[in-house]
XYZ file of C-alpha atoms in Angstrom:
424
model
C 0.000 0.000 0.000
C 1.375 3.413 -1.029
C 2.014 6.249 1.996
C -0.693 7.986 -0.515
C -3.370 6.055 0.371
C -2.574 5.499 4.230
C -4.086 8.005 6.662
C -2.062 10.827 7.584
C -1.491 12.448 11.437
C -0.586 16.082 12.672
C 0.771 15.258 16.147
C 0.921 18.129 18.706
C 3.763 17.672 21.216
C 6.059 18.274 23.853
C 9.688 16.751 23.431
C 9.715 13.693 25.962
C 6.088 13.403 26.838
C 5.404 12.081 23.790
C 8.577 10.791 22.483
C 7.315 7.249 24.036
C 4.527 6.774 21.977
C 5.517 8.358 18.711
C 5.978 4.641 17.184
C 2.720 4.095 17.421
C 2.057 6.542 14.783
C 4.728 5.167 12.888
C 3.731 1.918 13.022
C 0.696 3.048 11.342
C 1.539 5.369 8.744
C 5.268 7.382 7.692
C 2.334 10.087 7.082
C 3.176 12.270 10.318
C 4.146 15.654 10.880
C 4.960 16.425 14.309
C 4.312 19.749 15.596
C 6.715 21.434 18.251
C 6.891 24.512 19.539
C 10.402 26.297 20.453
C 10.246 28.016 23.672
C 11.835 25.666 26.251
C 14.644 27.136 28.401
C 15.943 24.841 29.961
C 18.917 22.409 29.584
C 21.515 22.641 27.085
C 19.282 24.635 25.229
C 20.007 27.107 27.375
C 23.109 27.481 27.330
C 23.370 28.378 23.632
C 20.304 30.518 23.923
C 22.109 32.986 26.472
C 25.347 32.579 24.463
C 24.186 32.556 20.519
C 20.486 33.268 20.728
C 17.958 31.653 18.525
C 14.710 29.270 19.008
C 15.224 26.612 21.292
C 15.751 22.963 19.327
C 16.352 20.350 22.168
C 12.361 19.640 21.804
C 13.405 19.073 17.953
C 16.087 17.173 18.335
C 14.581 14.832 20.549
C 11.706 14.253 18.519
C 14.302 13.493 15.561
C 16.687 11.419 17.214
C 13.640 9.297 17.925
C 12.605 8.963 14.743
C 15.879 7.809 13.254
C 15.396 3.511 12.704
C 18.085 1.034 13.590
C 17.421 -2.032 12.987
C 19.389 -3.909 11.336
C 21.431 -0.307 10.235
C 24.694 -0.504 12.485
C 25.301 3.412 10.682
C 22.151 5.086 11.585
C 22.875 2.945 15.501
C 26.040 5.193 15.036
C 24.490 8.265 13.702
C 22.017 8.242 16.493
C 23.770 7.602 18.833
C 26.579 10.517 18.156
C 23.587 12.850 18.179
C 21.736 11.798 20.999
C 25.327 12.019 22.966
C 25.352 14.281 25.966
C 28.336 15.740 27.364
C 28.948 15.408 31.605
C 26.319 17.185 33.560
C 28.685 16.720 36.616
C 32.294 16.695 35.338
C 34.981 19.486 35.562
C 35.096 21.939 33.029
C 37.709 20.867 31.861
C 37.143 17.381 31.281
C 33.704 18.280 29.581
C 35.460 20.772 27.316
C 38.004 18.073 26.641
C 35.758 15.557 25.332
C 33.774 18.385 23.242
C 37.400 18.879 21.804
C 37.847 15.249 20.795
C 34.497 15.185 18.906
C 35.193 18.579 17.183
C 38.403 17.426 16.345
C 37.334 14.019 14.964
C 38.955 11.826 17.478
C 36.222 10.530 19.742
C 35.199 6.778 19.856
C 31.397 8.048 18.508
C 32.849 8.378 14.997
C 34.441 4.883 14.387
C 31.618 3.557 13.041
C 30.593 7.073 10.884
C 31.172 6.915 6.875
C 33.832 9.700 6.324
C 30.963 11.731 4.075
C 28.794 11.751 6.849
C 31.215 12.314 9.577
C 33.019 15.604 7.532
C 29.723 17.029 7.101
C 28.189 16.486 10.685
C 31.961 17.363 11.858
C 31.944 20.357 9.470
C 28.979 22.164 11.440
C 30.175 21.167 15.098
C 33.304 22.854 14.009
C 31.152 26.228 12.969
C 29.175 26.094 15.912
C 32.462 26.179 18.108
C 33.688 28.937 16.177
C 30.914 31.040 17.057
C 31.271 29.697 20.973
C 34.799 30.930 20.814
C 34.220 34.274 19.035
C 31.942 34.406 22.006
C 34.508 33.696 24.630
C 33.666 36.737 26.832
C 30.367 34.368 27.987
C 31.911 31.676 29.480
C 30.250 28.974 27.396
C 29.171 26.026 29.684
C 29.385 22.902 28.055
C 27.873 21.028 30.991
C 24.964 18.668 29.687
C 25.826 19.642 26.054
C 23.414 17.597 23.462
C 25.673 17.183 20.513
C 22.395 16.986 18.150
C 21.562 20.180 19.540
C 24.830 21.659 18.652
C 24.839 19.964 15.241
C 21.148 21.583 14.427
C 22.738 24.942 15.921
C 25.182 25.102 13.533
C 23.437 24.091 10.228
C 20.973 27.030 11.340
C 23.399 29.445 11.543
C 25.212 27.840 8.385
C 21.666 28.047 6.114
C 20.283 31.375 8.131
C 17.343 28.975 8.300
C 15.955 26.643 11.294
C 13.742 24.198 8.712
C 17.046 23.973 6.672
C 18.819 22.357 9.634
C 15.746 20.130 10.315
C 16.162 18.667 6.512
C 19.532 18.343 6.801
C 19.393 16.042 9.869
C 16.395 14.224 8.423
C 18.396 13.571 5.139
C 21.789 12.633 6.897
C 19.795 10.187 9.376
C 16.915 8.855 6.757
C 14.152 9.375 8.220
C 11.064 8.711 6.560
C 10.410 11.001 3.800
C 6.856 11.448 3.977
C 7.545 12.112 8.292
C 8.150 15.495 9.161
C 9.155 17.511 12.232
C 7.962 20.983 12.233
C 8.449 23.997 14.272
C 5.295 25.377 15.487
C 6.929 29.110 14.279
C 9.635 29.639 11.713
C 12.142 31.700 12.873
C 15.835 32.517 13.650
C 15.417 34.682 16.854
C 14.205 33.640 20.273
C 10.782 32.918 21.378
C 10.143 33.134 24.767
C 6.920 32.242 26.332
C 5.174 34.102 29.380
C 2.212 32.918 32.033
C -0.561 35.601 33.340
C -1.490 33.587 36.451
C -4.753 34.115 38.069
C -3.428 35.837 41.024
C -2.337 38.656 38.506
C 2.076 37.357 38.713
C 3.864 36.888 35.696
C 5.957 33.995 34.922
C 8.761 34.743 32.274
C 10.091 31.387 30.264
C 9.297 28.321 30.151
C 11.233 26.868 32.957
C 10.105 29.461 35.286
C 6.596 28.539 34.513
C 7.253 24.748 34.417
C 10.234 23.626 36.156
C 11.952 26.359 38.467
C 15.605 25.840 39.770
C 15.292 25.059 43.580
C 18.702 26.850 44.164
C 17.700 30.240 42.842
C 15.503 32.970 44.040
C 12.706 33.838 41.739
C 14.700 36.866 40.395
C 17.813 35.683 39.197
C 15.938 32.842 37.422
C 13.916 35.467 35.491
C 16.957 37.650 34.541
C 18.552 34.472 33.120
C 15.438 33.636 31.399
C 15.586 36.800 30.232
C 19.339 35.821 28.364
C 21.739 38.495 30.082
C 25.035 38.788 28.428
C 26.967 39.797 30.636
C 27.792 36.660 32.963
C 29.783 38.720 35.534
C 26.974 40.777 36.573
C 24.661 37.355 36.141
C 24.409 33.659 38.046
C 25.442 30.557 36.734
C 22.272 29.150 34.505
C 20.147 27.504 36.217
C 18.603 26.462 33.498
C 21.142 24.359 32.315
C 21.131 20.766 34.750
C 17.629 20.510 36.289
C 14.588 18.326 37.398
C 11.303 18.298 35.941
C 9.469 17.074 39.175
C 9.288 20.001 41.357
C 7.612 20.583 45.029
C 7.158 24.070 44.457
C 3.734 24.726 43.574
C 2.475 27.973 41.482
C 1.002 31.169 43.384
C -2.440 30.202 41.285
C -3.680 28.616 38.823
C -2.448 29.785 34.886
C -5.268 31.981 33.256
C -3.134 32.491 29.982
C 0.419 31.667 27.705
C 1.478 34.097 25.673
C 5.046 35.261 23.839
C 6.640 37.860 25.059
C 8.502 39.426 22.172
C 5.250 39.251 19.811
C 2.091 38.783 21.386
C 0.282 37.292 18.085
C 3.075 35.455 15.971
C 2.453 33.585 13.155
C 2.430 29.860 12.962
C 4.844 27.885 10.546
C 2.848 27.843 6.977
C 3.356 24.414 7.147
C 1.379 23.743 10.589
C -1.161 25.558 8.782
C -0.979 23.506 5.440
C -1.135 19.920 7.312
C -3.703 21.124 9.264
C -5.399 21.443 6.324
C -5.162 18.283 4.456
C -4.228 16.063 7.099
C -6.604 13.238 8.405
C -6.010 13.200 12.096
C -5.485 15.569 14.603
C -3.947 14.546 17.976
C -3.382 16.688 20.930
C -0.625 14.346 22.489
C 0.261 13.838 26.096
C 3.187 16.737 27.572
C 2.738 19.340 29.678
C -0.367 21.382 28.865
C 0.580 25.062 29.255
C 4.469 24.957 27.964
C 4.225 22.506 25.256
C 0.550 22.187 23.799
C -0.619 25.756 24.593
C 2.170 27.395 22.721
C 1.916 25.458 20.039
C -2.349 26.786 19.503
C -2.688 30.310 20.631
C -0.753 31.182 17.338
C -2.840 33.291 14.616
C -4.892 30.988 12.118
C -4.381 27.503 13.970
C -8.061 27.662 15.545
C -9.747 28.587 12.463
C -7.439 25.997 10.453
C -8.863 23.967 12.774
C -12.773 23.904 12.643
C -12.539 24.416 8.991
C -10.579 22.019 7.889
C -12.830 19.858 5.804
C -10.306 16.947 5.198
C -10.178 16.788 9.475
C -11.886 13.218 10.283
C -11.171 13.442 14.550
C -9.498 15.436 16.435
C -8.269 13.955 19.588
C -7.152 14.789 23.177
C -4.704 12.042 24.780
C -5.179 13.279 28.545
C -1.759 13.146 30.319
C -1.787 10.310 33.246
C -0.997 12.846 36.423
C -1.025 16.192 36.878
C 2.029 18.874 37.183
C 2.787 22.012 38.509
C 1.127 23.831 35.680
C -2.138 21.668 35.958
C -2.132 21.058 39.764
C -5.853 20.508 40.865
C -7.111 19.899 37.310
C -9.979 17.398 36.156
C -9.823 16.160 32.891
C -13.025 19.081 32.200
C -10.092 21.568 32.850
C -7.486 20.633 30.078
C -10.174 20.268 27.793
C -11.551 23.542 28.602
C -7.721 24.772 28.420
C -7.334 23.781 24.785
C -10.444 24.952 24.000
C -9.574 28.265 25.114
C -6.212 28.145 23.443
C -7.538 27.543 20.213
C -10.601 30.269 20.937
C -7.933 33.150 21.388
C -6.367 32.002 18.527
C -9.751 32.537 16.416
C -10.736 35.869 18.154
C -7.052 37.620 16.770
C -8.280 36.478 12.782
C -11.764 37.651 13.676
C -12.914 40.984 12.394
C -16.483 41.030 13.954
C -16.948 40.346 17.611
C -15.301 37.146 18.622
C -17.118 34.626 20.081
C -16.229 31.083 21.700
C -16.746 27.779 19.561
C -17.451 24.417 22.051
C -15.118 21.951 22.502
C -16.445 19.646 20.263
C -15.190 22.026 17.459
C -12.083 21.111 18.239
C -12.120 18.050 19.859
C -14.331 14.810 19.049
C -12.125 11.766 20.900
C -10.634 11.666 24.068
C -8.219 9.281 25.053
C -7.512 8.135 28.510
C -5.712 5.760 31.248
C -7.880 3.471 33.205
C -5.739 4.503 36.288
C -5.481 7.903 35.472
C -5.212 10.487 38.330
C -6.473 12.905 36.535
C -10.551 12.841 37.534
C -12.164 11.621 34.114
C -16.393 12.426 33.987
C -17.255 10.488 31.202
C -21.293 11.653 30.973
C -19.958 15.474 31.611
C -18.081 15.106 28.886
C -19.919 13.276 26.450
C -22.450 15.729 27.019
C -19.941 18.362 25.465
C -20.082 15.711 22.047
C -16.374 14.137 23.142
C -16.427 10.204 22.814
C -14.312 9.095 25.317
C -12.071 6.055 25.011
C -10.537 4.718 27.775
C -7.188 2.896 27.581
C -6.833 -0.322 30.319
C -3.293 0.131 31.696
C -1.204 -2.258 33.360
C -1.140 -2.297 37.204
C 1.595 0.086 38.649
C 3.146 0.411 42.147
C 2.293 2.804 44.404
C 5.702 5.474 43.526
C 4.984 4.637 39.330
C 2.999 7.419 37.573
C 0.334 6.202 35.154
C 1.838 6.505 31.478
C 1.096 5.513 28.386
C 3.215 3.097 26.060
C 2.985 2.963 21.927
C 0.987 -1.350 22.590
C -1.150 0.727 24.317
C -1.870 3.907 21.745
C -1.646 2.086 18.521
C -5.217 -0.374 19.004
C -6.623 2.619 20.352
C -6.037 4.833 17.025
C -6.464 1.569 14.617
C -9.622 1.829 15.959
C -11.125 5.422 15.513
C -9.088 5.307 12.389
C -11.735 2.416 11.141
C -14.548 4.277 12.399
C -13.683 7.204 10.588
C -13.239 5.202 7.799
C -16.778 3.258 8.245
C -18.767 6.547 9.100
């Protein structure tokens, strides 16, 4: 059967949240465009952000990197694994440096098993990438935690003066399906930073601020390195750079909006816009609601891409297993209600007359969820909004083990609304 004639998926995403299930889709159809949005702060990200500027790519990369098949391919083993490498998060500087040093240079273990065409031209842009660090040297570079795929898609940005150029690049130079794609949610060279307008009336600057904060910094120094100071002698050490998702400190209130700070209303990649259109699937995928999925819809033209869309068969909502900090408190009502008013504001800033709010069920029709969810899931509430809700049986966990999803567990689940589509 031809990738023509096989149903076709716009997936939005976080980076790891749904980096776990992302062969299901594959399993089903190369027909995929994954949807990311390029705000995150934090890890080696960064680093280069303070340093070099530019959108944020670890989300990218990861989603990549994930999508690169092995089997029975000891070169792409090789190719992935080089770019999934991550320098010491805990070593001396000057061992870390060291070993960045020996990959520049050529000599590191991780290209043994690399073609020499490949190797020169991943090589080539790690080597412009650390000429720009060094031109740099008055920051301090901190190659702590360095992603080496991150640095790779750094470079052939900079190189091409274009982020979607560095995507194809590493798509072509790993084979990744061709019909697959991995799209930024906006198109751009520059930073774009996200903010939160919590209810209590506080702003939250950057994503890690909003999502993950560093426990060893005060809530101001975090936001002035959010805020990419240049100067490191008059700025901490980034906290940004090592740090854990799972945090005990809890938000002053709950989130009443995302926005970006440097543009209020940017516009979405045309592409987003173009799948969106002639795509047969639309998946809200598990990650964390307010820093990955939110971003990603409150852009001009996705929410009336959205209900128009004639080529749209469902549109579903995979509810995340357990809450966060930004979703503390929530029911399962709440995040729908959250990406319904995502993709609302997104209408109202295309809309000439008076805006107006569309229901849910304009923009979602299936939700998926885990039978031991701890999320609070009312099924009649929320058929009642015209959302079928499918609930996933998931094995037993222990008592520490979060509820999460796995692709054996996604794929029967889409097979089947797939069918129905196809039936109805």
């Amino acid at each position: 059967m031809g990738s023509s004639s096989l149903p076709s998926f716009v997936i939005i995403s976080g980076g790891s949240g749904c980096n776990a299930i992302a062969p299901a889709f594959q399993a089903l159809t190369p027909n995929v465009n994954y949807v990311l949005g390029i705000s995150d702060n934090g890890g080696s990200t960064s680093e280069l952000i303070r340093v070099l500027g530019g959108p944020s790519i670890g989300d990218l990369r990861a989603r990549l990197t994930r999508l690169i098949k092995t089997s029975g391919s000891s070169e792409k083993q090789a190719m992935k694994d080089l770019l999934s490498h991550r320098l010491s998060a805990t070593g001396e500087a000057q061992e870390v440096q060291a070993e960045w040093q020996c990959i520049v240079e050529g000599r590191h273990a991780l290209w043994q098993p690399i073609p020499t065409e490949k190797k020169e031209t991943v090589r080539g842009f790690l080597v412009l990438l650390n000429s720009e660090i060094i031109k740099r040297a008055y920051k301090s570079f901190d190659f702590r935690n360095a992603s080496i795929g991150n640095f790779f898609l750094t470079g052939a940005r900079i190189f091409f003066g274009s982020l979607e150029a560095a995507i194809f690049l590493f798509e072509a130079i790993t084979g990744i399906e061709e019909n697959t794609s991995v799209l930024p949610v906006i198109v751009t060279n520059h930073t774009a930073a996200i903010a939160a307008e919590l209810q209590d009336g506080n702003i939250l600057r950057g994503q890690c601020e909003i999502s993950h904060p560093a426990p060893s910094s005060s809530h101001t120094s975090r936001t002035n390195s959010n805020l990419n100071l240049s100067d490191k002698t008059s700025e901490p050490a980034n906290s940004n750079l090592v740090f854990e998702k799972s945090t005990d400190e809890k938000l002053s209130s709950a989130i009443r909006r995302i926005y970006y700070m440097a543009k209020i209303y940017p516009w979405p990649n045309p592409k987003v816009l173009s799948r969106l259109d002639t795509s047969d699937f639309l998946v809200y995928s598990i990650g964390s609601l307010f820093t990955s999925i939110a971003p990603c819809l409150i852009l001009r033209g996705i929410g009336k891409s959205i209900v128009q869309s004639a080529h749209l068969k469902a549109k579903i909502m995979i509810l995340n297993g357990y809450n966060d900090r930004e979703t503390e408190g929530y029911t399962a009502i709440d995040f729908i209600e959250a990406i319904t008013q995502s993709l609302n504001q997104s209408r109202w800033i295309e809309d000439a007359i008076a805006p107006f709010s569309l229901p849910p069920s304009k923009f979602i029709t299936h939700m998926i969820y885990l039978s031991n969810s701890r999320i609070p899931v009312d099924v009649p509430r929320i058929e009642k909004l015209g959302i079928q809700c499918i609930k996933v049986d998931a094995p037993t966990e222990s008592v520490t083990d979060r509820p999460s999803y796995t692709d054996g567990m996604i794929r029967p689940v889409l097979e089947a609304i797939i069918n129905q589509s196809v039936v109805t």
